[in-house]
Short mmCIF file of C-alpha atoms in Angstrom, two decimals:
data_model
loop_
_atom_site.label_atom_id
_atom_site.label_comp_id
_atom_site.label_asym_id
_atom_site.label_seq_id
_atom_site.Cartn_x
_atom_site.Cartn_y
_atom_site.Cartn_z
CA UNK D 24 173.74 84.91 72.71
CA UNK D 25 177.34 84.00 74.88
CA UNK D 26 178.42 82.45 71.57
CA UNK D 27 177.92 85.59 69.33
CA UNK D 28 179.77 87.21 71.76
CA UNK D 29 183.15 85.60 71.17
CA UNK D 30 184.41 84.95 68.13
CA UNK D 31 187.86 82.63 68.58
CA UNK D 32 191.39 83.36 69.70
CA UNK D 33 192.33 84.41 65.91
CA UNK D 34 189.62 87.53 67.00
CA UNK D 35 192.36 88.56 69.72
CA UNK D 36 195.37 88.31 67.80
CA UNK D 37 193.68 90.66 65.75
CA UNK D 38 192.70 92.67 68.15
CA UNK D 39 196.22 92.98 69.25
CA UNK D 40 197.30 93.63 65.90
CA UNK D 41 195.00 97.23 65.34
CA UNK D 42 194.96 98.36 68.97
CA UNK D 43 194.03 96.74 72.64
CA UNK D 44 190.46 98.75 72.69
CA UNK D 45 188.06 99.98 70.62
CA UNK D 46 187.89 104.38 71.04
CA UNK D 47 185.35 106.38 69.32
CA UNK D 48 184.78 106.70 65.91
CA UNK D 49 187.30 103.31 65.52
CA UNK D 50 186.04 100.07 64.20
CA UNK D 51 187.96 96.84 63.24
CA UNK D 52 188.46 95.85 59.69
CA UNK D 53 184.84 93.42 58.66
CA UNK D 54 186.76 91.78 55.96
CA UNK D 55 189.72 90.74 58.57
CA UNK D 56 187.03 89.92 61.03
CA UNK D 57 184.97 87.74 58.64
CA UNK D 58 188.06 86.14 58.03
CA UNK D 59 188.78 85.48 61.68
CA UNK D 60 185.51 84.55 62.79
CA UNK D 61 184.31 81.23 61.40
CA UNK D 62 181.21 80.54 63.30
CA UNK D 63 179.77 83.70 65.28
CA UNK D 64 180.39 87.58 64.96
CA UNK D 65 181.40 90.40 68.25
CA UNK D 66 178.60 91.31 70.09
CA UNK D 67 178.54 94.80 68.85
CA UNK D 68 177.65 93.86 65.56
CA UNK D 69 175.11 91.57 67.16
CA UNK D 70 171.39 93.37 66.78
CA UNK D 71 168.64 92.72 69.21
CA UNK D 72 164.94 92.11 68.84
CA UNK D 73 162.99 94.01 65.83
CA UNK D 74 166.26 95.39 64.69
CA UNK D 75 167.27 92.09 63.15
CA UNK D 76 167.03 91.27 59.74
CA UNK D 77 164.05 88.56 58.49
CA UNK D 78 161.44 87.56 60.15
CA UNK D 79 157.67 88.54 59.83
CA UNK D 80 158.43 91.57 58.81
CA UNK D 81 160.06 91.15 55.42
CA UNK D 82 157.49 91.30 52.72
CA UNK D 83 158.77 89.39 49.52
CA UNK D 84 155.73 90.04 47.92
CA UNK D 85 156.08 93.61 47.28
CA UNK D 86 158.40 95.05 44.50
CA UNK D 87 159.29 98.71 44.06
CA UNK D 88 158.38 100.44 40.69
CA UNK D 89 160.76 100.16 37.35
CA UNK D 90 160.86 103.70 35.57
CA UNK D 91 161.80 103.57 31.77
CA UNK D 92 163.88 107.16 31.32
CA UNK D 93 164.02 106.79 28.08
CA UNK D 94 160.07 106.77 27.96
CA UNK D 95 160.48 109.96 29.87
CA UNK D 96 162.96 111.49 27.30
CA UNK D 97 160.10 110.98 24.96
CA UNK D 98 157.74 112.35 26.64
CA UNK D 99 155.52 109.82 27.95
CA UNK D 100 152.97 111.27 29.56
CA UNK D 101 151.96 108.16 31.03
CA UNK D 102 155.26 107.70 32.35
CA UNK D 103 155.74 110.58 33.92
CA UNK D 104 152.80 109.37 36.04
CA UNK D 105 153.97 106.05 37.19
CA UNK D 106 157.50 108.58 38.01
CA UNK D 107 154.59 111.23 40.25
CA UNK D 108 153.52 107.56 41.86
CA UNK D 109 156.80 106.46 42.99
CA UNK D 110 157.65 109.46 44.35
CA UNK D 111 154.45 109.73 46.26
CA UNK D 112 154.32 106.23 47.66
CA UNK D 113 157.47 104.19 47.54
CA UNK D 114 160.18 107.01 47.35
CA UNK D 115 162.43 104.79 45.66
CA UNK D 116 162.44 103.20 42.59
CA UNK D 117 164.24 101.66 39.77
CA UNK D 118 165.17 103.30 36.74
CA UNK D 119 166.18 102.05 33.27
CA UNK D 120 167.07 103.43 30.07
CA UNK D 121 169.41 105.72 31.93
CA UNK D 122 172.09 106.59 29.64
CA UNK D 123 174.77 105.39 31.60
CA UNK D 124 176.73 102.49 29.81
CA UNK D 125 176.67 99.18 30.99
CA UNK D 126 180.39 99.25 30.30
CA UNK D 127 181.10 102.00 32.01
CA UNK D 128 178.76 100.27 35.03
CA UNK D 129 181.09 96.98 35.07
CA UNK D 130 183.98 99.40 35.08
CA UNK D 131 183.16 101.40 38.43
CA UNK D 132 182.01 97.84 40.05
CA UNK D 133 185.47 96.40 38.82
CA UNK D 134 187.86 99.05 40.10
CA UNK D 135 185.79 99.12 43.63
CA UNK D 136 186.25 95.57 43.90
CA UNK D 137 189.90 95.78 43.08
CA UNK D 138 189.95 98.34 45.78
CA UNK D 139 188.32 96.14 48.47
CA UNK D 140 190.83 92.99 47.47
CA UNK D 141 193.74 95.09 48.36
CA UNK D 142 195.49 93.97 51.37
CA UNK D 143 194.08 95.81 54.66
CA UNK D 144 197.54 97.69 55.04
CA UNK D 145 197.19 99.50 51.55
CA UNK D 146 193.88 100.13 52.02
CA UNK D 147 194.71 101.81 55.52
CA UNK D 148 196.84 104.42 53.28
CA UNK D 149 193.60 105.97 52.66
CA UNK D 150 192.37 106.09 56.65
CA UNK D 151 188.46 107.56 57.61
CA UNK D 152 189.47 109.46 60.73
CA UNK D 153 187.75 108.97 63.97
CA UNK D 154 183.99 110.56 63.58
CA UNK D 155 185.08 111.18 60.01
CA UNK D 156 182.99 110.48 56.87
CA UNK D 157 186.02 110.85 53.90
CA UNK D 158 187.88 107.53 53.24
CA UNK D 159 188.57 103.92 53.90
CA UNK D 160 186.46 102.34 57.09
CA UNK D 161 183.29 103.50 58.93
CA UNK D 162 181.02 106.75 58.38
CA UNK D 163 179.00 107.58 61.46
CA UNK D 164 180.91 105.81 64.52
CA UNK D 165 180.79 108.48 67.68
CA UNK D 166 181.42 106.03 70.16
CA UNK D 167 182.81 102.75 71.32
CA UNK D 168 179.43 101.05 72.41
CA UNK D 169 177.01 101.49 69.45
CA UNK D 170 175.72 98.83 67.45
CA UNK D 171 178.28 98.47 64.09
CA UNK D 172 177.35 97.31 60.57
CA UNK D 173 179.06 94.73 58.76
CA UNK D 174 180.46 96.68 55.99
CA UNK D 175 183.97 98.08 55.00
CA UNK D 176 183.30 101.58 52.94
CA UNK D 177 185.23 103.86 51.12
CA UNK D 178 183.70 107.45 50.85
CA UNK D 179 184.68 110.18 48.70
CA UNK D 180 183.91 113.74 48.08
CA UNK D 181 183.84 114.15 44.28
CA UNK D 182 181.83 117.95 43.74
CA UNK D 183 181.98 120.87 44.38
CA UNK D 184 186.59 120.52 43.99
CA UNK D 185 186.59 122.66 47.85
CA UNK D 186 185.44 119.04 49.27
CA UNK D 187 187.38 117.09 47.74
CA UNK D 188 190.28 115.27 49.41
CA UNK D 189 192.58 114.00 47.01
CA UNK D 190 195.14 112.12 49.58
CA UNK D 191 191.98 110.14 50.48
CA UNK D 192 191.22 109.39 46.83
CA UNK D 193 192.91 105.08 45.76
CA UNK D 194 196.16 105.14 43.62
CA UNK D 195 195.91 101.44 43.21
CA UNK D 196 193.67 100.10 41.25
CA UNK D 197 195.88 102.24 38.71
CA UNK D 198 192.19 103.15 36.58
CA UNK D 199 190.06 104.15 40.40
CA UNK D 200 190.39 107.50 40.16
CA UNK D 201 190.22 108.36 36.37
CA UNK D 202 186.81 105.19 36.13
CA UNK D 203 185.47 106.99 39.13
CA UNK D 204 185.63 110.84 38.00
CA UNK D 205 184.17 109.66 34.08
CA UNK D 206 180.82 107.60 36.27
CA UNK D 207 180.68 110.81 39.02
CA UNK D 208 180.13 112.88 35.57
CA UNK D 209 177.47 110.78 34.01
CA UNK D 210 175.92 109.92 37.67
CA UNK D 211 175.56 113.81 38.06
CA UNK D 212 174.34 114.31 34.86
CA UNK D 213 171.39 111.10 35.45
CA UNK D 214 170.44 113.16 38.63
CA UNK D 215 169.65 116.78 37.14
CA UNK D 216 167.32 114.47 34.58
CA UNK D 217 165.90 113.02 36.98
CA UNK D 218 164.77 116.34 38.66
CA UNK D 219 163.56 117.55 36.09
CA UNK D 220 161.36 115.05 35.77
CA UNK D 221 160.40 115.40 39.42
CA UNK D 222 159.74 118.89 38.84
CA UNK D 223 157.78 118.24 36.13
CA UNK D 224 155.57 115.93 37.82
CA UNK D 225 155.16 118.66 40.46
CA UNK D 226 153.81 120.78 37.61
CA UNK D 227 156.42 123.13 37.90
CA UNK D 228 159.18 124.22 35.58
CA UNK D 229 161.56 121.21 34.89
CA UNK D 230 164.55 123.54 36.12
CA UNK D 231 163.53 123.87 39.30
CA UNK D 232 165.85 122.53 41.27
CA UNK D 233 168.52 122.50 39.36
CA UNK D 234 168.81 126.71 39.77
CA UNK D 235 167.64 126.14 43.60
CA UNK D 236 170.44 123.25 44.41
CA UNK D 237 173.00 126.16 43.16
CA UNK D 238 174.00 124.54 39.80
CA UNK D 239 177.79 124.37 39.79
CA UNK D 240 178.10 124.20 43.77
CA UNK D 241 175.22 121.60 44.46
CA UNK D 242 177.02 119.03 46.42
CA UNK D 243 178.30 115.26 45.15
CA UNK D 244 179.67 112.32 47.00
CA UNK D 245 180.05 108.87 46.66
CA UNK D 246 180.16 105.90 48.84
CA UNK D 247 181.31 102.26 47.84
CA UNK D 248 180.23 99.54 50.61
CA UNK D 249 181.35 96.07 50.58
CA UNK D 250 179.86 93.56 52.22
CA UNK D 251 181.91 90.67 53.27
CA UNK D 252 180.17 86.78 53.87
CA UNK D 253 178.94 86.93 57.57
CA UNK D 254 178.65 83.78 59.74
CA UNK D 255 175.46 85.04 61.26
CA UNK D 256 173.65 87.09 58.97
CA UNK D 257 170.34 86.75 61.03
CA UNK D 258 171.93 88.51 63.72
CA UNK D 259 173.22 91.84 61.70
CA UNK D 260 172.58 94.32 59.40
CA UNK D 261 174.99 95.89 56.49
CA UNK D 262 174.01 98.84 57.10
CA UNK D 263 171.44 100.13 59.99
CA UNK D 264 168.22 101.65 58.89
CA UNK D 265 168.60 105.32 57.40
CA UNK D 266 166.91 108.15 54.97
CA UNK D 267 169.38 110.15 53.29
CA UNK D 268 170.04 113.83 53.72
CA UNK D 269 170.24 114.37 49.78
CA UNK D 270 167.91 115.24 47.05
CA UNK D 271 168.45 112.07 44.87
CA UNK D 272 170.70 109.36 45.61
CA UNK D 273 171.85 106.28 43.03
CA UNK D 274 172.56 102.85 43.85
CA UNK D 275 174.66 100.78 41.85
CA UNK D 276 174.15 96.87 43.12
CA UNK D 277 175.64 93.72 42.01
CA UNK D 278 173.00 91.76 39.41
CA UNK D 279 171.44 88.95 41.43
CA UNK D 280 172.54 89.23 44.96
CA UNK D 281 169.64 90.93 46.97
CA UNK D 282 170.70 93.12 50.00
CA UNK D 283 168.95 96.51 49.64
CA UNK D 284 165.59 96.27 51.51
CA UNK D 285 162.77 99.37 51.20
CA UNK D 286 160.91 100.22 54.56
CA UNK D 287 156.90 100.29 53.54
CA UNK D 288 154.90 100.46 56.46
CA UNK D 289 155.89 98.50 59.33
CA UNK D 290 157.29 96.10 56.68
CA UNK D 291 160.98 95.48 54.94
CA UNK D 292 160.78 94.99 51.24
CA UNK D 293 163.66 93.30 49.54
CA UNK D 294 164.91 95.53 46.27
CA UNK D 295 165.93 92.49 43.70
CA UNK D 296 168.16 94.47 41.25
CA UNK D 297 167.63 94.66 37.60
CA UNK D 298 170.77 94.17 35.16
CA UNK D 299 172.49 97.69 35.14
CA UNK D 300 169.37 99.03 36.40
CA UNK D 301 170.04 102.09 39.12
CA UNK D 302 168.32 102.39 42.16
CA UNK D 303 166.76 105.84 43.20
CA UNK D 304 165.53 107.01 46.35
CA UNK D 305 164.72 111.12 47.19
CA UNK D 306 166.04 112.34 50.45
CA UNK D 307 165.25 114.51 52.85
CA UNK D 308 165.86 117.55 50.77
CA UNK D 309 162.95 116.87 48.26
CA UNK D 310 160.50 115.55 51.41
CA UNK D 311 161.14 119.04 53.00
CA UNK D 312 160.64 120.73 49.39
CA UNK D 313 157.66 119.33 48.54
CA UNK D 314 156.39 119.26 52.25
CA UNK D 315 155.90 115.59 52.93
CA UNK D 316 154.10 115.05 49.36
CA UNK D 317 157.02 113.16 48.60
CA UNK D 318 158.73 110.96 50.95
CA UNK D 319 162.48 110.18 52.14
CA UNK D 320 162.26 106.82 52.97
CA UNK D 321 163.80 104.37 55.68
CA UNK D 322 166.31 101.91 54.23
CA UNK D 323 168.78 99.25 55.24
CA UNK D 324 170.74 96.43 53.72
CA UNK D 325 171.04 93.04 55.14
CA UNK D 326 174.05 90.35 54.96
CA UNK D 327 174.53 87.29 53.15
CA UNK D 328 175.95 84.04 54.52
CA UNK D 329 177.66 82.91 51.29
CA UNK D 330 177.85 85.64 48.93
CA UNK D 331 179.70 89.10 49.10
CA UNK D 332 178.02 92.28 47.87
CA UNK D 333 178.99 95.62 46.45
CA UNK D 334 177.01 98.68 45.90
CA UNK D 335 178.28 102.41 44.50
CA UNK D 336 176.27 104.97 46.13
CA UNK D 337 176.26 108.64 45.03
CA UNK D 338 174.31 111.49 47.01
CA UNK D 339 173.47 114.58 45.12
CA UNK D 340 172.55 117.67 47.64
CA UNK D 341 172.18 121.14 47.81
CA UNK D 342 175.01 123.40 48.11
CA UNK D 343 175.80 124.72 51.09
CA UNK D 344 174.51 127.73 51.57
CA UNK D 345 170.84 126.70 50.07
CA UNK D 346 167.86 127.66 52.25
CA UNK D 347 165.73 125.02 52.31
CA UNK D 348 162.00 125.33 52.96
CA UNK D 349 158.49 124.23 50.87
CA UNK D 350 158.53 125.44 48.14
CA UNK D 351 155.52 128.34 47.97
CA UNK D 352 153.55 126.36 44.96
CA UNK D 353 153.08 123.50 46.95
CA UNK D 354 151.06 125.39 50.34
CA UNK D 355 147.80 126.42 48.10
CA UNK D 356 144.25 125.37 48.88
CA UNK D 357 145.66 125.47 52.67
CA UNK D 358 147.89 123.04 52.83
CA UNK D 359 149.58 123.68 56.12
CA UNK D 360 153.38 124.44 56.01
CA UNK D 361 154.93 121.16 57.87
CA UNK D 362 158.47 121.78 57.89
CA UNK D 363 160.65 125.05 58.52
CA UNK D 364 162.96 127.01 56.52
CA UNK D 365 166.73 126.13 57.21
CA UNK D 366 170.35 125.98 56.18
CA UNK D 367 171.32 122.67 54.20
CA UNK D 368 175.15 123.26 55.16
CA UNK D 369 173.58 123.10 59.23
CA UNK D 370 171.68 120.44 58.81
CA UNK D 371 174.26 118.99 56.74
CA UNK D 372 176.25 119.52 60.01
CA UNK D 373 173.78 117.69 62.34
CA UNK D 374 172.73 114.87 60.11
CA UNK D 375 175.17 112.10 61.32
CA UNK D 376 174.80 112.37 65.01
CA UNK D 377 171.39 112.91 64.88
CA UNK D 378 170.99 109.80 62.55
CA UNK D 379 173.02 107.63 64.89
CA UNK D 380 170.48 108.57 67.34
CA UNK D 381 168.07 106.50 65.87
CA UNK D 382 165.72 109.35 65.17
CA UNK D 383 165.27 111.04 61.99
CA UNK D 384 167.08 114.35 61.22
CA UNK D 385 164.08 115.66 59.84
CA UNK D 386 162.51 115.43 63.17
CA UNK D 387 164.59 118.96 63.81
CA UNK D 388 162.89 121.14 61.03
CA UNK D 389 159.51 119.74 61.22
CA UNK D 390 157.11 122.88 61.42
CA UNK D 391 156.36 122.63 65.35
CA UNK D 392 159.64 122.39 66.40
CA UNK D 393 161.94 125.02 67.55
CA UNK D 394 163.98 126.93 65.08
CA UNK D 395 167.44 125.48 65.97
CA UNK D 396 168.35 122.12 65.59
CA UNK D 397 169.45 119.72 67.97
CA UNK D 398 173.55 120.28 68.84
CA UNK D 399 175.02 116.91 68.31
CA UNK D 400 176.93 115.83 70.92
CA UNK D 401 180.06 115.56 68.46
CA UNK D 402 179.99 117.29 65.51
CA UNK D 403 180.97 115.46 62.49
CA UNK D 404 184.24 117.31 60.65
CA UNK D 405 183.05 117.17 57.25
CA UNK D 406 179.79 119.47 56.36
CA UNK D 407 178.98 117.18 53.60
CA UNK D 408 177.81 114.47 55.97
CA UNK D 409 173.92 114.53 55.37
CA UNK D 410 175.09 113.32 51.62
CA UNK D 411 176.95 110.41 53.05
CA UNK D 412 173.65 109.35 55.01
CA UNK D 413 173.85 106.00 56.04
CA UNK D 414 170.27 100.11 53.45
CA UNK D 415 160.15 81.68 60.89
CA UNK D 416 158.10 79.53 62.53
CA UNK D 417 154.12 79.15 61.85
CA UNK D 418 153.11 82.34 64.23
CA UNK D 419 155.43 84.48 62.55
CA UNK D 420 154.09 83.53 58.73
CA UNK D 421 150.43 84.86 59.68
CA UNK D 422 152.30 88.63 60.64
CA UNK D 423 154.10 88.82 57.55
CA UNK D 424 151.14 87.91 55.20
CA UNK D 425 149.38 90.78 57.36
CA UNK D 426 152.28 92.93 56.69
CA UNK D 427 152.28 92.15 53.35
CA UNK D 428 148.82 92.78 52.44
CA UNK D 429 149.38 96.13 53.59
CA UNK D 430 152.18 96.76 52.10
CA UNK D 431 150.92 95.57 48.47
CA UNK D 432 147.94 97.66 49.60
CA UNK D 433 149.53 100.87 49.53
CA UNK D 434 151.05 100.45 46.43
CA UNK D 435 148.91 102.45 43.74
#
């Protein structure tokens, strides 16, 4: 892969232009490299082996479920069942009849866009510092040989005020910040809901969590990622494969243009969005609270050769100073206890180094582990990090129809 590896002379000037060397936690510009590089893409952004996107192991097939809130809002029992289902065996689903405006929708979309269009030296008024996870760049970069994703971001604390940072926080678009505070509102409102609802299909009391997250304090963030056009989008990923260290997280994606893929089983499943439709997936917070009856699940998004794509992520947590543990009414008839008791604001903490690791944070509180996590080996500055978590020839169409058929398999 020489010719991935070089890009064109336009890729040094640039390089000249933001600094001789890559250090840690620094990352050129994507849009100003997919500008620069017509044909091929740096090697660090180049992914080797299973770690690429396609192949045999992208199942087309399979679809993760729609949930109708609305139906919910009635009442519908039956509805609340297909909700227990997701949980159980996707972890991620659609949801519809939200309550959120479409308006409202177009209007967070529009301003983020605006955002990304700015020229790269207003948008560098806004700077993600080196290992940082507030503002304008890269969340999650600790050193200067990792693999990279192809995606500018812009990441925001929004709640509780302590973690917010409002120097970081867009003064151009004019409408960013007053668009983005009305859609945190209604976001956070969409994600008690939605555990209720959880609760309730728990069989517990549908404020549950809501009292146990710390009401008021529970934690809120947002992330916008942009995806530029990349020359080589089999050789890439958006964003590397991740579970989130919230309770809930919603996706906003741009109608029609497919990024988003699912990990079920040893397969990839593409989420296709639905018009102003949010994506929901429960992180490691619920997986730990319901020991392991309901999943965080693996996810990554892939790049597009023609297209651009947005998405408008927000992570809802636990505050800070939650314990976290099973919850008693789930360890009846038996059950074993599978994960520990710990601090959300340490694993908070841990959760980006860890992650970068390529192994799963919840790999420190499982129940026959140690009781003290894994020290990263630099420790991200912001303690809200875990709600910032980072998505053929002939032989290889027999191995996806296998994966496939397992993958529609599990589905219930």
């Amino acid at each position: 892969m020489a010719s991935a590896a070089v890009c064109s002379t336009k890729q040094e000037e640039l390089k000249k232009q933001q600094g001789s060397e890559l250090k840690i936690g620094e990352v050129h510009d994507v849009q100003e490299l997919q500008r620069a590089c017509v044909d091929n893409v740096p090697e660090r952004y180049v992914r080797e082996g299973d770690d690429r996107p396609g192949g045999a192991n992208v199942c087309e097939q399979a679809h993760i479920p729609v949930i109708d809130l609305g139906e919910l809002r009635r009442g519908g029992g039956d509805e609340l069942g297909r909700l227990r289902l997701a949980c159980e065996d996707w972890g991620f689903f659609q949801v519809v009849n939200h309550g959120i405006e479409g308006t409202l929708l177009d209007e967070m979309a529009k301003v983020a866009r605006e955002f990304f269009a700015l020229p790269l030296e207003e948008k560098q008024r806004y700077p993600m510092a080196p290992g940082g996870i507030q503002g304008y760049g890269h969340a999650f970069v600790f050193s200067d040989d990792q693999k990279l994703d192809w995606c500018n971001m812009l990441a925001l604390g929004v709640s509780p005020p302590s973690i917010r940072q409002p120097a970081l926080w867009p003064t151009t678009p004019a409408a960013f910040t007053d668009t983005l505070v009305r859609y945190s509102a209604k976001v956070r409102e969409l994600c008690v809901v939605l555990l209720a609802h959880v609760a309730e299909t728990l069989g517990m009391p549908s404020g549950t969590f809501e009292g146990m997250f710390g009401g008021e304090a529970a934690v809120q963030a947002v992330r916008m990622n942009f995806y530029p056009p990349c020359p080589r989008p089999e050789l890439v990923l958006g964003l590397s494969a991740h579970s989130d260290g919230s309770a809930v997280t919603v996706l906003q994606q741009d109608a029609g243009r497919v990024g988003l893929q699912v990990r079920r089983g040893d397969a990839w499943v593409p989420v296709h969005p639905v018009p102003h439709a949010l994506v929901i997936n429960l992180g490691d917070s619920l997986e730990v609270l319901t020991n392991g009856r309901y999943k965080s699940v693996e996810h990554r998004a892939v790049t597009n050769g023609e297209q651009d794509r947005l998405s408008v992520v927000t992570f809802y947590a636990p505050a800070y100073d939650v314990e976290m543990g099973p919850l008693p009414e789930l360890l009846d008839d038996g059950e074993p206890c599978r994960y520990r008791r710990f601090n959300h604001g340490e694993y908070s903490r841990h959760f980006g180094t860890l992650t970068q690791r390529s192994r799963s944070p919840l790999y420190t509180v499982k129940g026959d582990r140690e009781a003290t996590l894994v020290p990263p080996a630099i420790p991200p500055p912001s303690s809200f990090s875990s709600a910032l978590g980072p998505s053929e020839g002939g032989g290889g169409l027999n191995r996806r129809a296998d994966l496939c058929a397992r993958s529609l398999g599990q589905a219930r």
